[in-house]
Amino acid sequence: MIQVENVRKTYGAFTALDGLSLTAAEGTVLGLLGPNGSGKTTTVKVLTTLLAPDSGDAWVAGHSVLDNPDLVRRNLGLSGQYAAVDEKLTAFENLHMVGRLYGMNRRTASARAHELLANFRLTDVAGKRAGTFSGGMRRRLDLAGAIVARPKVVVLDEPTTGLDPRGRLDTWEVISGLVSDGTTVLLTTQYLEEADRLADHIAVINHGSVIAEGTATELKDGAGAERIDITVRNAVDLQAAAAVLALAADGLGTPEVDPAALSVSIAAPGGHQMLVRVLAELDARSLPVAEASLRRPTLDDVFLQLTGGTAKTNPQSTPDTSMEGVPA
Ligand SMILES: Nc1ncnc2c1ncn2[C@@H]1O[C@H](COP(=O)(O)OP(=O)(O)OP(=O)(O)O)[C@@H](O)[C@H]1O
Ligand SMILES: [Mg+2]
């Protein structure tokens, strides 16, 4: 239902997509996972006919973006990274208008708008102008707009970035509902948890090409086991704590020391039992601990494992898509 084949896209001298290939079967969710500047939005733009690829091709519901852009658009709903709602119209009017543009009669468009307002918990503000909405409310309205016409393929560029936990759960529920109705979804995200929850298949991209693919479980297995993080109270204890971790890992891992954070981290194939041993040993050596945790690999871990670094950004571009130099 979605196919991207060997797509290249450059912005001047900068290569944003470098031979990218993707595929998603009907009724599945393809998660496109990548850090800032990795090419997620560029991929979305190529797939939705907003940008032409320099080479390669992409197909939506069997239609090529190069040969049949109209048919691609007819089969596709898009919710872009930055919500595109008409600020002068109310929430209801926004959705009603989209329905009418897709050729629904007034009654059908109205019923569909009300249904979606309820699904996205916007019924209470149905009559308020979208210009007065918070970022999260706009996001939800934009997402609702993408699915008014029940397209076969829905493309969502970071659908939950900026949403509160409740908004995120609602969105996940809506996406799951779409898929159980047979819709095919491509969603980009920076959150492994989100891809984990929703995606049947995940493509990890960096520097505009796929660097790893698989299910969430496969990716996490590739990123290693759970990790133990220890933060010590006193800087002088940091190396000693690292030595305790190295000992507990029994040669299976190397501790990563972060002197600024007074923390040390290591892969923990032994899970919680290894954490118990580490804490007992730190205690025996009278090394005061400020924080101790056992956590599953994060997207960061996956990236560090796969690339040894973070995304490269285009130095010529405006800084709004680049997080370079911004403290996490
Ligand atoms: N119009 C443009 N002109 C020049 N460079 C661009 C343009 N659009 C994107 N880029 C660059 O191409 C690269 C990929 O950008 P893209 O927006 O696809 O990344 P992204 O994965 O969506 O990032 P984010 O997570 O920040 O949304 C970045 O380095 C970006 O700076
Ligand atoms: Mg983007």
Coordinates of C-alpha atoms and ligand atoms in Angstrom, one line a residue, residues 11-12 14-17 34-43 45 81-82 157-158 188 190 205 312-318 320-323, ligand 1:
Y11 CA 18.5 20.6 -0.8
G12 CA 21.3 22.4 -2.7
F14 CA 22.9 18.8 1.2
T15 CA 21.6 15.2 0.7
A16 CA 18.4 14.9 2.8
L17 CA 17.3 11.5 1.4
G34 CA 14.6 9.0 13.4
P35 CA 16.2 11.9 15.2
N36 CA 15.9 15.6 14.3
G37 CA 17.1 16.2 10.8
S38 CA 17.2 12.5 9.7
G39 CA 14.8 13.1 6.8
K40 CA 11.4 12.1 8.3
T41 CA 9.5 15.1 7.1
T42 CA 11.3 15.1 3.7
T43 CA 10.1 11.5 3.3
K45 CA 6.7 15.3 1.7
Q81 CA 4.4 18.1 11.5
Y82 CA 2.9 21.6 12.1
D157 CA 4.3 13.3 10.8
E158 CA 5.0 13.2 14.6
T188 CA 7.0 9.3 12.0
Q190 CA 11.1 10.2 17.8
I205 CA 16.5 6.3 9.5
K312 CA 23.5 15.4 11.2
T313 CA 21.6 18.6 10.3
N314 CA 22.0 20.9 7.3
P315 CA 24.1 23.8 8.4
Q316 CA 22.6 26.0 5.7
S317 CA 19.0 25.5 6.8
T318 CA 17.0 27.6 9.2
D320 CA 13.8 25.5 13.4
T321 CA 14.3 21.8 12.3
S322 CA 17.7 21.6 14.0
M323 CA 18.2 20.8 17.7
Ligands
LIG1 N1 13.8 23.4 2.6 C1 15.0 23.0 3.1 N2 16.1 23.6 2.7 C2 17.3 23.2 3.1 N3 17.5 22.1 4.0 C3 16.4 21.5 4.4 C4 15.1 21.9 4.0 N4 14.2 21.1 4.6 C5 14.9 20.2 5.3 N5 16.2 20.5 5.2 C6 17.3 19.7 5.8 O1 17.2 18.3 5.5 C7 17.4 17.5 6.6 C8 16.2 16.6 6.9 O2 15.1 17.4 7.3 P1 13.7 16.8 7.7 O3 12.8 18.0 8.0 O4 13.3 15.8 6.7 O5 14.1 16.1 9.1 P2 13.2 15.4 10.2 O6 13.7 14.0 10.4 O7 11.7 15.6 9.8 O8 13.6 16.3 11.5 P3 12.6 16.8 12.7 O9 12.6 15.6 13.7 O10 13.4 17.9 13.3 O11 11.3 17.1 12.2 C9 17.8 18.4 7.8 O12 19.2 18.5 7.9 C10 17.2 19.7 7.3 O13 17.9 20.8 7.9

